[in-house]
Coordinates of C-alpha atoms and ligand atoms in Angstrom, one line a residue:
M22 CA -8.7 1.6 20.1
E23 CA -8.2 0.7 16.5
N24 CA -9.5 -2.7 15.2
L25 CA -6.9 -5.1 13.8
L26 CA -7.8 -8.1 11.7
I27 CA -5.7 -11.0 12.8
S28 CA -5.2 -14.7 11.9
A29 CA -6.8 -16.6 14.8
C30 CA -4.0 -19.2 14.8
L31 CA -1.5 -16.4 15.9
V32 CA -3.8 -15.6 18.9
G33 CA -3.7 -19.3 20.0
Y34 CA -6.8 -20.7 18.5
N35 CA -6.4 -24.3 17.3
V36 CA -7.6 -23.7 13.8
K37 CA -4.6 -24.9 11.8
Y38 CA -4.8 -27.7 9.4
N39 CA -3.3 -30.0 12.0
G40 CA -5.6 -28.8 14.8
K41 CA -2.9 -26.8 16.4
N42 CA -2.0 -23.1 16.6
N43 CA 0.8 -20.6 15.9
Y44 CA 0.6 -18.6 19.2
K45 CA 3.0 -15.8 19.5
S46 CA 3.7 -14.0 22.8
F47 CA 3.7 -10.6 21.2
I48 CA -0.1 -11.0 21.1
E49 CA -0.3 -9.8 24.7
E50 CA 1.4 -6.5 23.7
L51 CA -0.9 -6.1 20.6
K52 CA -4.0 -6.5 22.9
K53 CA -3.0 -3.3 24.7
K54 CA -3.0 -1.3 21.4
Y55 CA -5.7 -2.9 19.2
N56 CA -9.0 -4.6 19.4
L57 CA -8.2 -8.0 17.8
I58 CA -10.7 -9.1 15.2
L59 CA -10.1 -12.8 14.7
I60 CA -10.4 -14.5 11.4
C61 CA -9.6 -18.0 9.9
P62 CA -10.5 -17.9 6.2
E63 CA -10.0 -21.7 5.7
S64 CA -12.5 -22.6 8.4
A65 CA -14.8 -19.8 7.3
G66 CA -14.8 -21.3 3.9
G67 CA -16.2 -24.6 5.2
L68 CA -13.0 -26.6 5.6
T69 CA -12.7 -28.8 8.7
I70 CA -10.3 -28.6 11.7
P71 CA -8.2 -30.6 11.3
R72 CA -8.0 -30.8 7.6
V73 CA -5.6 -32.0 4.8
P74 CA -3.1 -29.2 4.1
S75 CA -3.5 -27.3 0.8
E76 CA -1.2 -25.4 -1.5
I77 CA -1.6 -22.9 -4.4
K78 CA -0.8 -24.2 -7.8
D79 CA -1.4 -22.4 -11.1
G80 CA -3.9 -20.0 -9.6
K81 CA -6.0 -22.7 -7.9
V82 CA -5.8 -24.4 -4.5
Y83 CA -5.4 -28.1 -4.1
S84 CA -5.3 -30.3 -1.0
K85 CA -2.5 -32.7 -0.5
T86 CA -4.8 -35.5 -1.6
G87 CA -5.5 -33.7 -4.9
L88 CA -8.9 -32.2 -4.1
D89 CA -9.6 -28.8 -5.7
V90 CA -10.5 -26.6 -2.7
T91 CA -10.4 -23.3 -4.5
S92 CA -14.0 -22.5 -3.9
N93 CA -13.6 -23.0 -0.2
F94 CA -10.6 -20.6 -0.1
D95 CA -12.5 -18.0 -2.2
L96 CA -15.6 -18.2 0.0
G97 CA -13.4 -17.9 3.2
A98 CA -11.6 -14.9 1.7
K99 CA -14.9 -13.2 0.8
K100 CA -16.3 -13.8 4.4
V101 CA -13.1 -12.3 5.9
L102 CA -13.4 -9.3 3.6
E103 CA -17.0 -8.8 4.8
K104 CA -15.9 -8.9 8.4
C105 CA -13.0 -6.5 7.7
I106 CA -15.4 -4.0 6.2
R107 CA -18.0 -4.5 9.0
F108 CA -15.3 -3.8 11.7
N109 CA -13.6 -1.0 9.7
C110 CA -10.2 -2.7 9.8
K111 CA -7.5 -0.8 7.9
K112 CA -4.7 -3.3 8.9
A113 CA -4.4 -7.0 9.1
L114 CA -1.8 -9.2 10.8
L115 CA -1.7 -12.5 8.9
K116 CA 0.3 -15.8 9.3
E117 CA 3.1 -15.8 6.7
S118 CA 3.3 -18.6 4.1
S119 CA -0.2 -19.9 4.5
P120 CA -2.1 -20.5 1.3
S121 CA -4.8 -18.2 2.7
C122 CA -3.0 -15.8 4.9
G123 CA 0.6 -15.7 3.5
V124 CA 1.6 -12.1 2.6
N125 CA 5.1 -12.4 1.0
K126 CA 5.6 -16.2 0.6
V127 CA 3.6 -19.3 0.0
Y128 CA 4.5 -23.0 -0.5
D129 CA 5.3 -23.9 -4.1
G130 CA 2.3 -26.2 -4.8
N131 CA 4.3 -29.4 -4.8
F132 CA 4.1 -30.2 -1.1
S133 CA 7.9 -30.3 -1.0
D134 CA 8.2 -27.9 1.9
T135 CA 9.6 -25.2 -0.4
K136 CA 8.5 -21.6 -0.1
I137 CA 8.4 -19.2 -3.0
P138 CA 7.4 -15.5 -3.4
G139 CA 3.6 -15.2 -3.5
I140 CA 0.5 -14.3 -1.6
G141 CA -2.4 -16.3 -0.1
V142 CA -6.0 -16.1 -1.4
C143 CA -7.4 -14.1 1.5
A144 CA -4.4 -11.8 1.8
K145 CA -4.6 -11.0 -1.9
L146 CA -8.3 -10.1 -1.6
L147 CA -7.7 -7.9 1.4
K148 CA -4.7 -6.2 -0.3
E149 CA -6.9 -5.5 -3.4
H150 CA -9.3 -3.7 -1.1
G151 CA -6.6 -1.5 0.4
V152 CA -6.0 -3.2 3.7
E153 CA -2.4 -2.8 5.0
L154 CA -0.9 -6.3 5.5
Y155 CA 1.6 -7.4 8.1
T156 CA 3.0 -10.7 9.2
E157 CA 4.4 -12.1 12.4
N158 CA 7.8 -11.2 11.0
D159 CA 7.2 -7.5 10.9
I160 CA 5.3 -7.1 14.2
D161 CA 7.6 -4.2 15.2
K162 CA 5.7 -2.0 12.7
L163 CA 2.4 -2.6 14.6
L164 CA 3.7 -2.2 18.1
Ligands
SF4_5 S1 -6.2 -20.0 7.4 FE1 -5.0 -18.3 8.3 S2 -5.9 -18.1 10.3 FE2 -6.6 -20.1 9.5 S3 -5.1 -21.5 10.4 FE3 -4.4 -20.9 8.3 S4 -3.0 -19.3 8.7 FE4 -4.2 -19.5 10.5

């Protein structure tokens, strides 16, 4: 079976900033077609679970308390790319709108619950290396 890189929160792991997950029932169908290779770039980059939420602003990433966490996001993205290469993943299913995993949208950087067109730090790095990106909103393309 093909290996599929996937945001661990979508599989049900409690790795979100608030210590919860984004489990989607379609995961059970995906498991029949792919070997799921779990990733969480924010925890891989040294951020805690739970943690203060972060957003992208002017090319950097800041926590809601104003801490510059760009280096954590960059490190996490790099570790995910290494895992992607090690497992020869050509595709990734990532959680939309996350500052790490968002593919088409991210929050606007003002913590105002507003989404804008954009891409997360890890998703961007994977895309630059030719990985096909999908989100929970276009799961039909993977099943
Ligand atoms: S960094 Fe990605 S995998 Fe980790 S909790 Fe956020 S959206 Fe999920």
